[in-house]
CSV table of C-alpha atoms and ligand atoms in Angstrom, one decimal:
chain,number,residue,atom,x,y,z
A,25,UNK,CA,-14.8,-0.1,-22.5
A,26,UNK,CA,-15.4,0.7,-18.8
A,27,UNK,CA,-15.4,-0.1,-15.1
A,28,UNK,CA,-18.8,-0.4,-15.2
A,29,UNK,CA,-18.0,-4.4,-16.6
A,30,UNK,CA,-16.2,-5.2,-14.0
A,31,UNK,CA,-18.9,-4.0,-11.3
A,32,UNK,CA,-21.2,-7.1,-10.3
A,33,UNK,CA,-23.6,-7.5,-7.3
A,34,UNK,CA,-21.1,-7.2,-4.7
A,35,UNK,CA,-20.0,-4.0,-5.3
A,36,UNK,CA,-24.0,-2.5,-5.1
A,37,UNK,CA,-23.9,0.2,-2.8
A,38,UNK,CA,-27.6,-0.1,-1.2
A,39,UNK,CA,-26.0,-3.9,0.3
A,40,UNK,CA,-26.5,-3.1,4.1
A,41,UNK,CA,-25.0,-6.2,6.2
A,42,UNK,CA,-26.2,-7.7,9.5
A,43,UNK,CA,-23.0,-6.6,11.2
A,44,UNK,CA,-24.2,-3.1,12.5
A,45,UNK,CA,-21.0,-1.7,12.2
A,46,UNK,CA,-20.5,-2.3,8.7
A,47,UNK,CA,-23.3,-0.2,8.2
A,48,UNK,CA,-21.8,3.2,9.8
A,49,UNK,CA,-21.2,5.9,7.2
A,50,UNK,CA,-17.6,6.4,8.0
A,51,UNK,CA,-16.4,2.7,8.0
A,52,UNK,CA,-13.9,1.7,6.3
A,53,UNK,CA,-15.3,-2.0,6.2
A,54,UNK,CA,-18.5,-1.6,4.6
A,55,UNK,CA,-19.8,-4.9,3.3
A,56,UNK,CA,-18.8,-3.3,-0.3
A,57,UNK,CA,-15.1,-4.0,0.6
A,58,UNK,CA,-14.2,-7.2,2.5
A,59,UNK,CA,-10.3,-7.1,2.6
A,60,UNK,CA,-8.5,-9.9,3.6
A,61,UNK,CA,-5.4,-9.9,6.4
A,62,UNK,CA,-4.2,-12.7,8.9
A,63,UNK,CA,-4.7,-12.0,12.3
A,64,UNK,CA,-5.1,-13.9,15.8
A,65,UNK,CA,-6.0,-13.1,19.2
A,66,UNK,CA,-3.8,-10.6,21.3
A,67,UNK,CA,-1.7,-12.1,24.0
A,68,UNK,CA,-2.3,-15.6,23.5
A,69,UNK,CA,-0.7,-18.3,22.0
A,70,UNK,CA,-3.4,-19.2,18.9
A,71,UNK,CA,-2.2,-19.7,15.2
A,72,UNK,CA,-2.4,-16.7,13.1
A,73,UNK,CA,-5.5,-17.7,10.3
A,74,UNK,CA,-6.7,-15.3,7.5
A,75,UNK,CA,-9.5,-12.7,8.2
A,76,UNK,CA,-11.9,-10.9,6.4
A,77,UNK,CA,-12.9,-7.2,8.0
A,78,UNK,CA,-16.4,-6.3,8.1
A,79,UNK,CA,-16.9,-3.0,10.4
A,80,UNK,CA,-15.4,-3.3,13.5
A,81,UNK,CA,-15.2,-6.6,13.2
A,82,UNK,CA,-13.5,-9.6,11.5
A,83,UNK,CA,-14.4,-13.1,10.2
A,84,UNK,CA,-11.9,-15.3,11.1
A,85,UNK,CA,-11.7,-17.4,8.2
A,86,UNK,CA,-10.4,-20.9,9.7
A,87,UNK,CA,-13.8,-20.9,12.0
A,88,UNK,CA,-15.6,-20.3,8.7
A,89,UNK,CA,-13.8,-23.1,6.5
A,90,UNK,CA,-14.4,-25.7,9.5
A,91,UNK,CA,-18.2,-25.2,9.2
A,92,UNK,CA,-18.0,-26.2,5.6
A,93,UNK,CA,-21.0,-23.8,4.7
A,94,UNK,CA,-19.9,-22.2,1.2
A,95,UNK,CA,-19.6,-24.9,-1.8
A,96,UNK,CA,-17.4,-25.7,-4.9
A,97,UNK,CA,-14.6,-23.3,-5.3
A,98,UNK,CA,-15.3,-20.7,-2.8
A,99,UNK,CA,-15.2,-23.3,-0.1
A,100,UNK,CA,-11.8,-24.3,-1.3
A,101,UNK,CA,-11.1,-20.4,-1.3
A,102,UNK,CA,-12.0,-20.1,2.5
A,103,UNK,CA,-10.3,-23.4,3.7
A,104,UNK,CA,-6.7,-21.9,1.8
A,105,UNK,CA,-7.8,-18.7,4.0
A,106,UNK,CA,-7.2,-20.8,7.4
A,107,UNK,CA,-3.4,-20.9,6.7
A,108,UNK,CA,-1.0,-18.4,8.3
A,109,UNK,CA,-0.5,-16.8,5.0
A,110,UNK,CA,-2.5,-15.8,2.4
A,111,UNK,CA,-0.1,-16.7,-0.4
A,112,UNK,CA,-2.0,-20.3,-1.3
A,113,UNK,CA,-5.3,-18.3,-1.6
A,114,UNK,CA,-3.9,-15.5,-3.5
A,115,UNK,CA,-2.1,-18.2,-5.8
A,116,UNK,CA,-4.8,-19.5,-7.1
A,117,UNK,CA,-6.0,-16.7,-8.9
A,118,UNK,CA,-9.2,-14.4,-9.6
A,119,UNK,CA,-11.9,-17.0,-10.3
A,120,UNK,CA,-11.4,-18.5,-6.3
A,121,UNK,CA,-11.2,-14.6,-5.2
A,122,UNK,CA,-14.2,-13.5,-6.7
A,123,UNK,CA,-15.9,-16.7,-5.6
A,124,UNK,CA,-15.1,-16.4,-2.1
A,125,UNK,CA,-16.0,-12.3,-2.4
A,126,UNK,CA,-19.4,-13.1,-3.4
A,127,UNK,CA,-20.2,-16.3,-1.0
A,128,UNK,CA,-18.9,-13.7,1.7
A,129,UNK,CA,-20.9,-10.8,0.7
A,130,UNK,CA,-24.0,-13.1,0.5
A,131,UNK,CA,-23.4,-14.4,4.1
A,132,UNK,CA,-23.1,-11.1,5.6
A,133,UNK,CA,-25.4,-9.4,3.7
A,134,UNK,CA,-28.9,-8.6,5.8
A,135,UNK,CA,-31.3,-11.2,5.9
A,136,UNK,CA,-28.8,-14.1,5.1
A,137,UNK,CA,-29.3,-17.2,6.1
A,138,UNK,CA,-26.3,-17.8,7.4
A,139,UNK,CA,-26.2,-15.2,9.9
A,140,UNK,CA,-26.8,-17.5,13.1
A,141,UNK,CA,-23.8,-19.0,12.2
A,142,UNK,CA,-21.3,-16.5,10.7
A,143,UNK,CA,-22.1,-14.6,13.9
A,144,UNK,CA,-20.0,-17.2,15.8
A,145,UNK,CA,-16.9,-17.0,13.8
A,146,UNK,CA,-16.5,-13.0,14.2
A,147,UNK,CA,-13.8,-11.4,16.7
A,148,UNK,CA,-13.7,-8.0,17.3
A,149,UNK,CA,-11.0,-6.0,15.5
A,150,UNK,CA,-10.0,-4.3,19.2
A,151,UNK,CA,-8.5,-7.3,20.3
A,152,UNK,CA,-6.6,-9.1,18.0
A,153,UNK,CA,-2.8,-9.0,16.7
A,154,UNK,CA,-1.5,-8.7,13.2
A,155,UNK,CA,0.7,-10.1,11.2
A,156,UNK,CA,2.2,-9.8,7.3
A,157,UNK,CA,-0.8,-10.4,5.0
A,158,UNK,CA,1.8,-13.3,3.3
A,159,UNK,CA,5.0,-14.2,2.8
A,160,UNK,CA,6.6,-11.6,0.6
A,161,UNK,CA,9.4,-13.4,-1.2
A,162,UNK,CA,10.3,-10.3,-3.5
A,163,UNK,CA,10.1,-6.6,-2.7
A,164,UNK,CA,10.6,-4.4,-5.7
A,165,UNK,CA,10.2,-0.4,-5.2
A,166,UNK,CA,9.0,1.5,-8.0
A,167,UNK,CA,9.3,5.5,-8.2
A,168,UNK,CA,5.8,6.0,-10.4
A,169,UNK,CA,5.0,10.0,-8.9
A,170,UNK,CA,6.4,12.1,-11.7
A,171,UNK,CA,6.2,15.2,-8.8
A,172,UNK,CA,7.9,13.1,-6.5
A,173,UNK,CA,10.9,12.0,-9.2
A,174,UNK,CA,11.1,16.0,-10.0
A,175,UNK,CA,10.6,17.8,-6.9
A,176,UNK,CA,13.3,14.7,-5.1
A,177,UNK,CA,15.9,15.3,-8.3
A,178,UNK,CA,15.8,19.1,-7.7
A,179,UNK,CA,17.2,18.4,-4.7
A,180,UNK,CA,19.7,15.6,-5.2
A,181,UNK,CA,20.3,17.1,-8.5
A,182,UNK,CA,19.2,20.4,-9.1
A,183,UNK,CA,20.8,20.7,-12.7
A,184,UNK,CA,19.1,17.5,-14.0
A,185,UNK,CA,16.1,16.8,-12.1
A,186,UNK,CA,14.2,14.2,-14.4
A,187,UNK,CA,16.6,12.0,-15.6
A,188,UNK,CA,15.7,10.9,-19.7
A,189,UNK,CA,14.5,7.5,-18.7
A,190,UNK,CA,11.7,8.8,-16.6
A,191,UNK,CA,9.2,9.1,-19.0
A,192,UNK,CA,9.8,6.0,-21.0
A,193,UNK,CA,10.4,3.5,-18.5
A,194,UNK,CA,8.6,2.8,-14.9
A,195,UNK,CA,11.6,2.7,-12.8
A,196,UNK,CA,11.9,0.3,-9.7
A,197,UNK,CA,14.9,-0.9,-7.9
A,198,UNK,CA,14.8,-4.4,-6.0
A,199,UNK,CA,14.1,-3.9,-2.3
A,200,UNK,CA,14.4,-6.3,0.0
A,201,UNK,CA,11.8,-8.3,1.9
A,202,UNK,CA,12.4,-9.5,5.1
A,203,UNK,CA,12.8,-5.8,6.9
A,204,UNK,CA,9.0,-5.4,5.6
A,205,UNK,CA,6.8,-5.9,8.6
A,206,UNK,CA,3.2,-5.1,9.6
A,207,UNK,CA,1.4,-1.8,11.1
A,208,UNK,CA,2.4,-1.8,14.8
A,209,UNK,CA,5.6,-3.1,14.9
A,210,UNK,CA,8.0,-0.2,16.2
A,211,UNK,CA,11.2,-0.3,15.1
A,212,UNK,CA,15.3,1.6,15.9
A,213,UNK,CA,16.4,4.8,14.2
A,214,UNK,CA,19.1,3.4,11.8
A,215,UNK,CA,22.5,3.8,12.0
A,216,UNK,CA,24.8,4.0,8.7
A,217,UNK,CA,27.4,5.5,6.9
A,218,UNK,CA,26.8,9.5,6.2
A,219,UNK,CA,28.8,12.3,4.1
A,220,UNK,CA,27.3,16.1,4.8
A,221,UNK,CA,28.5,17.9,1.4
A,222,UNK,CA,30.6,20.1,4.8
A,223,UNK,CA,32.5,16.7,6.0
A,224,UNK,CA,35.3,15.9,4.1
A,225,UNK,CA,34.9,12.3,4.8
A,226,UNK,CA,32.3,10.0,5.6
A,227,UNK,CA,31.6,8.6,9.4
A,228,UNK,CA,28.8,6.3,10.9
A,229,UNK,CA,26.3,6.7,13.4
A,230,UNK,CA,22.3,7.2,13.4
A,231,UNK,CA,20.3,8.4,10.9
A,232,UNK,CA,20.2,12.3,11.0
A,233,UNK,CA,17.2,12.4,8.0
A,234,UNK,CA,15.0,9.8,8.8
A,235,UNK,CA,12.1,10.2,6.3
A,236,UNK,CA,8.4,8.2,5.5
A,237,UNK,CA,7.3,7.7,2.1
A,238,UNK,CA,3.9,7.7,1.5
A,239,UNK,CA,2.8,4.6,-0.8
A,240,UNK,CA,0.7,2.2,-2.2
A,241,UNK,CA,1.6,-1.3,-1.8
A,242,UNK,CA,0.8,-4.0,-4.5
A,243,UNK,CA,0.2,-7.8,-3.6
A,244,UNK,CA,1.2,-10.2,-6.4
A,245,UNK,CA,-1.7,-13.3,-6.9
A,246,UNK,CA,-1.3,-15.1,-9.3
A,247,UNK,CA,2.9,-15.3,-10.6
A,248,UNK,CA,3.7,-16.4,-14.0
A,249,UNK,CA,7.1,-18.9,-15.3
A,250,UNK,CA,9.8,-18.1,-15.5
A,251,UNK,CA,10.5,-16.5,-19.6
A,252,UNK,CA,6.7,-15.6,-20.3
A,253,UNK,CA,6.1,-12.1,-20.0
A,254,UNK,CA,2.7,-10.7,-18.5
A,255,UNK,CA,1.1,-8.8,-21.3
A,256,UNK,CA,-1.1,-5.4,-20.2
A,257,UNK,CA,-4.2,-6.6,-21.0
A,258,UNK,CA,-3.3,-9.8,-18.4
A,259,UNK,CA,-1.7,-8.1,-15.9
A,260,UNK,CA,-4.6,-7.3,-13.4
A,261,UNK,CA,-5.4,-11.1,-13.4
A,262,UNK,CA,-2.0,-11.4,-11.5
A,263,UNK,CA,-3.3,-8.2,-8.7
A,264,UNK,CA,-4.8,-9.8,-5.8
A,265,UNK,CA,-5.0,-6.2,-4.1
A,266,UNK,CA,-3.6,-3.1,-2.9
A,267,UNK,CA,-2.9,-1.9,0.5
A,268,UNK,CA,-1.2,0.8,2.7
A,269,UNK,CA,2.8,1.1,2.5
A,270,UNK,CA,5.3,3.0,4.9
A,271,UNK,CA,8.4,3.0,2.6
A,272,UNK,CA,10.6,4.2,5.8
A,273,UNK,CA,13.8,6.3,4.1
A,274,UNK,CA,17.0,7.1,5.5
A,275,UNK,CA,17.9,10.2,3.5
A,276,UNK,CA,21.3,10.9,4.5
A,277,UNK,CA,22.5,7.7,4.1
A,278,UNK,CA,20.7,7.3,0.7
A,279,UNK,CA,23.0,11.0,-0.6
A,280,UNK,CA,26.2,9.3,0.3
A,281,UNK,CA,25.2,5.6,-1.1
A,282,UNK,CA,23.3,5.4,-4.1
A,283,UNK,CA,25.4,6.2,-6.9
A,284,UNK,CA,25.9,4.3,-9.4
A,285,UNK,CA,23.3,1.5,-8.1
A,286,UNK,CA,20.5,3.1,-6.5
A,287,UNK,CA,19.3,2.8,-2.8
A,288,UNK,CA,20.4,0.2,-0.8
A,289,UNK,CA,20.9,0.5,2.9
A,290,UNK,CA,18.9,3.2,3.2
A,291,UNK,CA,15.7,1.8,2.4
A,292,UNK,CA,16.4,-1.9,3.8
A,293,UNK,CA,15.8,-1.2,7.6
A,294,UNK,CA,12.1,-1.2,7.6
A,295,UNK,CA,9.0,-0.5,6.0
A,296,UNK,CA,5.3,-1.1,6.9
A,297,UNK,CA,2.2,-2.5,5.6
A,298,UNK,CA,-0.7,-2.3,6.6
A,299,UNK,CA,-2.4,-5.4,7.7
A,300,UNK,CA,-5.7,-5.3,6.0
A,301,UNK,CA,-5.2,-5.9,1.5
A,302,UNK,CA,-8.3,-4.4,0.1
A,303,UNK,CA,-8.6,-6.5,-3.4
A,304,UNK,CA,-8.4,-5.3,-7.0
A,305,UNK,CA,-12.2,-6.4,-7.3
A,306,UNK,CA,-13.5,-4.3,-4.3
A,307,UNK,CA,-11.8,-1.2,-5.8
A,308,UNK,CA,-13.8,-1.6,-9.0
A,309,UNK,CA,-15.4,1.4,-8.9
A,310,UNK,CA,-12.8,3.2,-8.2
A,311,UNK,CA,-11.2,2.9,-11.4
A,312,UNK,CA,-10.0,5.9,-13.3
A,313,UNK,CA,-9.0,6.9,-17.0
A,314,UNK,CA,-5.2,7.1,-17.4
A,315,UNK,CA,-4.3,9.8,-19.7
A,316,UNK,CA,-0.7,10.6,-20.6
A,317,UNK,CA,-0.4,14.1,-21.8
A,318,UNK,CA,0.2,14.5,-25.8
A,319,UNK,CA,3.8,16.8,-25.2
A,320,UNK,CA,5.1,13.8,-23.7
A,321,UNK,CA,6.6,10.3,-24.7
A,322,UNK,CA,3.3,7.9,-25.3
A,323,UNK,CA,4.1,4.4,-23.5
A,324,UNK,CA,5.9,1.8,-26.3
A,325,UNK,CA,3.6,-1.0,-27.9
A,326,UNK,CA,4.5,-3.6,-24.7
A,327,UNK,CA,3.2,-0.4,-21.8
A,328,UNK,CA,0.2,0.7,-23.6
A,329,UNK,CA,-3.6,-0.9,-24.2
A,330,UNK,CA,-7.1,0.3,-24.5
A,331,UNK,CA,-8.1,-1.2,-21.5
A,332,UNK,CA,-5.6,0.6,-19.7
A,333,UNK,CA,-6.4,4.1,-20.9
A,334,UNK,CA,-10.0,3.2,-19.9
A,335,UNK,CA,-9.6,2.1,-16.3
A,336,UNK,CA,-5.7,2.1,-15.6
A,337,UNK,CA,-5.7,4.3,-12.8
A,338,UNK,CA,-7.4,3.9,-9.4
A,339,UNK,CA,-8.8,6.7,-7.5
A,340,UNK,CA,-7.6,6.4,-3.6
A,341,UNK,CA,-7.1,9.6,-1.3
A,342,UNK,CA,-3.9,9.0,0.7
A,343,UNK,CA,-3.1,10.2,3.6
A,344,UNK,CA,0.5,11.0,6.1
A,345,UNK,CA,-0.2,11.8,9.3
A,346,UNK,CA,2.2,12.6,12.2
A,347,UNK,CA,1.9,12.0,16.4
A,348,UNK,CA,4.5,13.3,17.9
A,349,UNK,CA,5.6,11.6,21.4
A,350,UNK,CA,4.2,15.4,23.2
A,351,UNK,CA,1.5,15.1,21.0
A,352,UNK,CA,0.6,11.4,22.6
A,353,UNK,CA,1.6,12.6,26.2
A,354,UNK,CA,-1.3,15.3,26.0
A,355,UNK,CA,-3.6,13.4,24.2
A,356,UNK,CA,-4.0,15.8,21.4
A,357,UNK,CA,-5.0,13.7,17.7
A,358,UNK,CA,-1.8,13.2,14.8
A,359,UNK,CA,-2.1,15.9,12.4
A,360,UNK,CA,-1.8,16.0,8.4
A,361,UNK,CA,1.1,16.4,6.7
A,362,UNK,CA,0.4,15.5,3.5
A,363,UNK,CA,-2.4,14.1,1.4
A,364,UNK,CA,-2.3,12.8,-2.2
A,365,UNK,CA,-4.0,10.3,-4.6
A,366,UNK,CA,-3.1,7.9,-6.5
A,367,UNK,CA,-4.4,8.8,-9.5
A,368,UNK,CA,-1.9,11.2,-10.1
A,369,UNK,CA,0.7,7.8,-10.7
A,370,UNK,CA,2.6,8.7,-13.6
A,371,UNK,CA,2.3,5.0,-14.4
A,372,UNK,CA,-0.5,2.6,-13.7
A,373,UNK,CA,-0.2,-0.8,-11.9
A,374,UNK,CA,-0.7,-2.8,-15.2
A,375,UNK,CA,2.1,-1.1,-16.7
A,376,UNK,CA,4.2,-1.8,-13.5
A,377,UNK,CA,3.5,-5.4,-13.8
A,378,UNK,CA,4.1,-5.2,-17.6
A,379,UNK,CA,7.0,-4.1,-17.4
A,380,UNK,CA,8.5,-6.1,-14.7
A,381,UNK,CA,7.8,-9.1,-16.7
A,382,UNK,CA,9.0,-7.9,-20.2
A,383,UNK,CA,12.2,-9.8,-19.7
A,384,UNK,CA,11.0,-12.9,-18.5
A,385,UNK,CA,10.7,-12.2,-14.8
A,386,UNK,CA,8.5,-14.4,-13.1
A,387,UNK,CA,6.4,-13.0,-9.9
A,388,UNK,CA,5.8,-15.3,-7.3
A,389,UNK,CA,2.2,-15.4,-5.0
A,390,UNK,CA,2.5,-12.8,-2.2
A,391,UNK,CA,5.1,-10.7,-4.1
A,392,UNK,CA,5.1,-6.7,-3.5
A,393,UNK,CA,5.5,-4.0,-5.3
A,394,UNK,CA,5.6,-0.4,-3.3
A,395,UNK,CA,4.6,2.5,-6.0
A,396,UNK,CA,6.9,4.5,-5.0
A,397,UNK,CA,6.3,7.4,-2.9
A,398,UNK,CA,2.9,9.2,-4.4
A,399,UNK,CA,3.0,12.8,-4.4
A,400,UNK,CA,0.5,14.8,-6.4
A,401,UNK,CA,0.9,18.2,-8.4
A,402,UNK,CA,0.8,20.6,-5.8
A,403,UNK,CA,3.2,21.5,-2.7
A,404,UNK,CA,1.1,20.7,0.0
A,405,UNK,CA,0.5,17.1,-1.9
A,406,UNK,CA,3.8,15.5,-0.9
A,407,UNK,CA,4.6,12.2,-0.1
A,408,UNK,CA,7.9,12.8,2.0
A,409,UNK,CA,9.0,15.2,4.6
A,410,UNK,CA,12.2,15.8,2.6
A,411,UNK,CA,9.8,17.5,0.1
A,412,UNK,CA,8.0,19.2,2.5
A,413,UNK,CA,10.6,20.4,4.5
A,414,UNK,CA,12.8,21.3,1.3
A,415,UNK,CA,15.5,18.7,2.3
A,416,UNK,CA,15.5,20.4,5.8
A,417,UNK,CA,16.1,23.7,4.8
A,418,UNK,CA,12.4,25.2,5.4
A,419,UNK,CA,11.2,23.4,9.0
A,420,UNK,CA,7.8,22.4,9.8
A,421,UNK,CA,5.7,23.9,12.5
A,422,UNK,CA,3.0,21.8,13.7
A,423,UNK,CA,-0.4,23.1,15.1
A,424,UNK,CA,1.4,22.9,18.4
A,425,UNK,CA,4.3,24.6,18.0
A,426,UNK,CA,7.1,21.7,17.4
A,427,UNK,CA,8.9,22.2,14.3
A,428,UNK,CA,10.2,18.9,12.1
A,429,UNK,CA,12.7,18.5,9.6
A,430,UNK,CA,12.9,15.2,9.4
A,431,UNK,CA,11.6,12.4,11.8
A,432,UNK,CA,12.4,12.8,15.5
A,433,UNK,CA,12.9,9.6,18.1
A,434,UNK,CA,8.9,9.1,19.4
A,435,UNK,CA,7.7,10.6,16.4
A,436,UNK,CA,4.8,8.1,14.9
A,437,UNK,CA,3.4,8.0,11.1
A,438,UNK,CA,-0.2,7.0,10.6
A,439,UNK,CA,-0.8,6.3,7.0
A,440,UNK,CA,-4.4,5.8,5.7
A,441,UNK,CA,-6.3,5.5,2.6
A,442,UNK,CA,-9.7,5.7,1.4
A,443,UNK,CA,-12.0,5.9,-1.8
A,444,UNK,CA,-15.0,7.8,-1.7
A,445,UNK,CA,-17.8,8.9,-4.3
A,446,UNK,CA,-21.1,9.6,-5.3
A,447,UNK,CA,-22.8,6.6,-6.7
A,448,UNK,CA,-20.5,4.1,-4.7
A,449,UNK,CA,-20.0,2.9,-1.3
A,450,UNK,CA,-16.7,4.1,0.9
A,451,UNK,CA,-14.3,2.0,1.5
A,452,UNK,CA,-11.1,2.2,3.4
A,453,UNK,CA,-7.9,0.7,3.5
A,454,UNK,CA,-7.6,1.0,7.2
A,455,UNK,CA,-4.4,2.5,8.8
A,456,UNK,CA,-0.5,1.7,9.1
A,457,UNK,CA,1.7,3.1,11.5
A,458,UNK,CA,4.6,3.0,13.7
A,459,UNK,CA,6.8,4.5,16.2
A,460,UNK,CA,10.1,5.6,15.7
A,461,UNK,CA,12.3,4.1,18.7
A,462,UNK,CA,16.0,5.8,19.7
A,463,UNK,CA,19.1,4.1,17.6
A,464,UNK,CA,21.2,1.5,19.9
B,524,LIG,MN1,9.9,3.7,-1.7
C-alpha cells in the first residue's frame, strides 16, 4: 500500500495550463493544486461565490456553473460552488470533489477546449476580497506536536512536562467558532483576567503575552450521524482539505485560566485561516509514512491501520513569519521565526478524526479542526514565540535590531505553507496573516 494509488492524471507534474502564471516555478497555484476559497470583488457590493486559484489568478466558480460547460456530477459540484459557502459542496463528499478536480484540471490544462471560455470567468487574485472558506459550526483544537506539548509543559510545568495521557490519546479541547475569521482581518490586543506568579491577586487589562501558533487547519466534508463512529480506514473520505491556521494565544491569560478545564478565553478572541483550502486529493503526493517509535505506546486497535502507517502523514513545510510595524514603515520584507513540518505530528489527521468520533460525535460539513500548534524536533523549529522566547525569559532580536518577547501592538504574522519534491509539482497553500491592533 501506497500514495502512489491515490495519484491519478491530475496530480501529473508535466500538466502545464493556459494560465501563464500557473506555470511559474514558484507558484503556489500550479494547475497540480486547484484549491478552493470564496471570494468577491474588492470594494463592491457583489455576492461572495466560491473560487478556484490557478496562478495569480482565480476562476470564479458561479460564472463557471452559469455556462453549464462540465456534465453529470461535476456540473452539480460547480453549481454548489456558486454559493457563499463551500459547505454544500464539501457535504457532498469525495466522488463530486474529485469530479469537479478533474473537469477543472482538464479545462485549464493547455490546449483545452474550453479555454475561450474559461478565460472569461477568471479575476485576478490582486483585486478581490476574502471571506471564511465556509461556515464553521464547530471548532475543535487539537495539541498533536509532541515538541510542542513537551517544550510548552516545561514551562507551565517543569516537574511534569508530558502529562500520561499524551501518548495514548490525541488531545483536543472544543474551541469556539465564530472569533475564527479569514487572512486580513486585523483584530484588538485582548484584554482579560491575569495573575503574574509576583501578584498576589489577579487584575484585568490587555494581554501582556500575546502569542501565534503556528498550525494546520482541517476542513470537515463529509460529517457522519450522530452515534456512528468514523473508523480510520474511513476517515479521509470525511477531509475535504487542509489549509493555513493562525491559532492566536493569549498566554498570560491562559497561566491564570486553564486549570482544571483547559483554555478558554485565551484562545477564543481570534484566529485566522487562510482563505484558500488546498484539498486532501491535491496533496496526494505529499503523503508520508507515519511511524511511531517502538519505546513508546503503539496507538490502541480503534487509532491504528495499515493504511495509516503507509500514508498517514503529510509532508508540508510551514512557515511563521513576523513584520513588525518599523519593519513595514521602511519597507524592509517580514522575517522567519520559525519553520516546521507537519510530518513531525505526533498523530495523523485520520487518527484525529478517529478519535473524535469514537464516542458517537457527529462532524458537520465545514467543521475544523486546528492541529495544534506544530513544532518540530529542534529549537529553531517552534511553533510559538513562547517557545522561542523561553516564556519571555530569553528575547528575540530581529535582523534589525528590535527585540520580541511576545507580540507587540503593529506587529503582523504571515503564516505560509508549501510542499515541495522531486518527482512532483509545488504547491502552496498560499498565506495568512494579520495585524495586531492596540486593545480598547
Ligand atoms: Mn491552538
Amino acid at each position: 500500500m501506497s500514495n502512489e494509488n491515490l495519484l491519478n492524471e491530475t496530480h501529473n507534474p508535466a500538466l502545464t495550463s493556459w494560465v501563464n502564471s500557473a506555470n511559474q516555478t514558484n507558484t503556489d497555484f500550479p494547475i497540480q493544486n486547484l484549491p478552493f476559497g470564496i471570494f468577491k470583488i474588492a470594494n463592491t457590493e457583489q455576492s461572495f461565490r466560491g473560487g478556484v486559484a490557478i496562478g495569480d489568478q482565480i476562476v470564479d466558480l458561479a460564472a463557471l456553473s452559469s455556462l453549464s460547460l462540465f456534465e453529470g456530477i461535476a456540473q452539480d459540484a460547480v453549481k454548489a460552488c456558486a454559493a457563499n459557502e463551500l459547505n454544500t459542496f464539501m457535504a457532498m463528499g469525495k466522488e463530486a470533489w474529485s469530479a469537479l478536480r478533474l473537469a477543472l484540471s482538464n479545462a485549464l490544462k493547455e490546449g483545452s477546449p474550453l479555454q475561450e471560455k474559461l478565460n472569461d470567468c477568471l479575476v485576478a487574485q490582486a483585486g478581490v476580497e476574502y471571506a471564511l472558506p465556509c461556515n464553521i459550526g464547530d471548532y475543535t483544537d487539537f495539541y498533536t506536536s509532541i515538541h510542542h506539548a513537551t517544550s510548552v509543559g516545561l514551562k507551565f510545568r517543569p516537574d511534569n512536562p508530558l502529562l500520561p495521557n499524551y501518548k495514548w490519546v490525541p488531545i483536543g479541547y472544543h474551541g469556539r467558532s465564530s472569533s475564527i475569521d479569514v487572512s486580513g482581518r486585523d483584530f484588538k490586543r485582548p484584554s482579560g483576567q491575569t495573575k503574574p506568579p509576583t501578584a498576589t491577586e489577579p487584575s484585568v487589562g490587555p494581554c501582556k503575552r500575546l502569542d501565534y501558533e503556528l498550525e494546520v487547519g482541517i476542513f470537515i466534508g463529509k460529517g457522519n450521524d450522530l452515534g456512528d463512529a468514523i473508523s480510520i480506514d474511513n476517515a479521509e473520505d470525511h477531509v475535504f482539505g487542509l489549509c493555513m491556521f493562525n491559532d492566536w494565544s493569549a498566554r498570560d491569560i491562559q497561566g491564570w485560566e486553564y486549570q482544571p478545564l483547559g483554555p478558554f478565553l485565551s484562545k477564543n478572541f481570534a484566529s485566522t485561516v487562510s482563505p484558500w483550502i488546498v484539498t486532501t486529493e491535491a496533496l496526494a503526493p505529499y503523503r508520508e509514512a507515519w511511524t511511531r517509535v517502538e519505546s513508546d505506546p503503539q496507538p490502541l486497535p480503534y487509532l491504528e491501520s495499515e493504511k495509516n502507517r503507509a500514508m498517514g502523514s503529510f509532508d508540508i513545510q510551514l512557515q511563521a513569519l513576523l513584520e513588525t510595524e518599523t519593519m513595514r514603515e521602511k519597507n524592509e520584507e517580514a522575517v522567519q521565526m520559525s519553520q516546521s513540518n507537519f510530518k513531525d505530528s505526533y498523530w495523523t489527521v485520520a487518527q484525529m478524526v478517529a478519535h473524535h468520533t469514537v464516542n458517537g460525535c457527529n462532524l458537520r460539513a465545514g467543521d475544523m479542526f486546528g492541529s495544534g500548534t506544530q513544532s518540530g524536533p529542534n529549537p529553531d523549529e517552534a511553533g510559538s514565540m513562547l517557545e522561542l522566547s523561553n516564556a519571555g525569559a530569553d528575547p528575540i532580536t530581529l535582523p534589525n535590531g528590535e527585540q520580541r518577547t511576545f507580540l507587540e501592538d503593529g506587529d503582523k504574522v504571515i503564516m505560509k505553507g508549501w510542499c515541495q519534491k522531486d518527482g512532483a509539482a509545488r504547491i502552496g497553500f498560499g498565506a495568512v496573516s494579520a495585524v495586531i491592533l492596540p486593545a480598547e
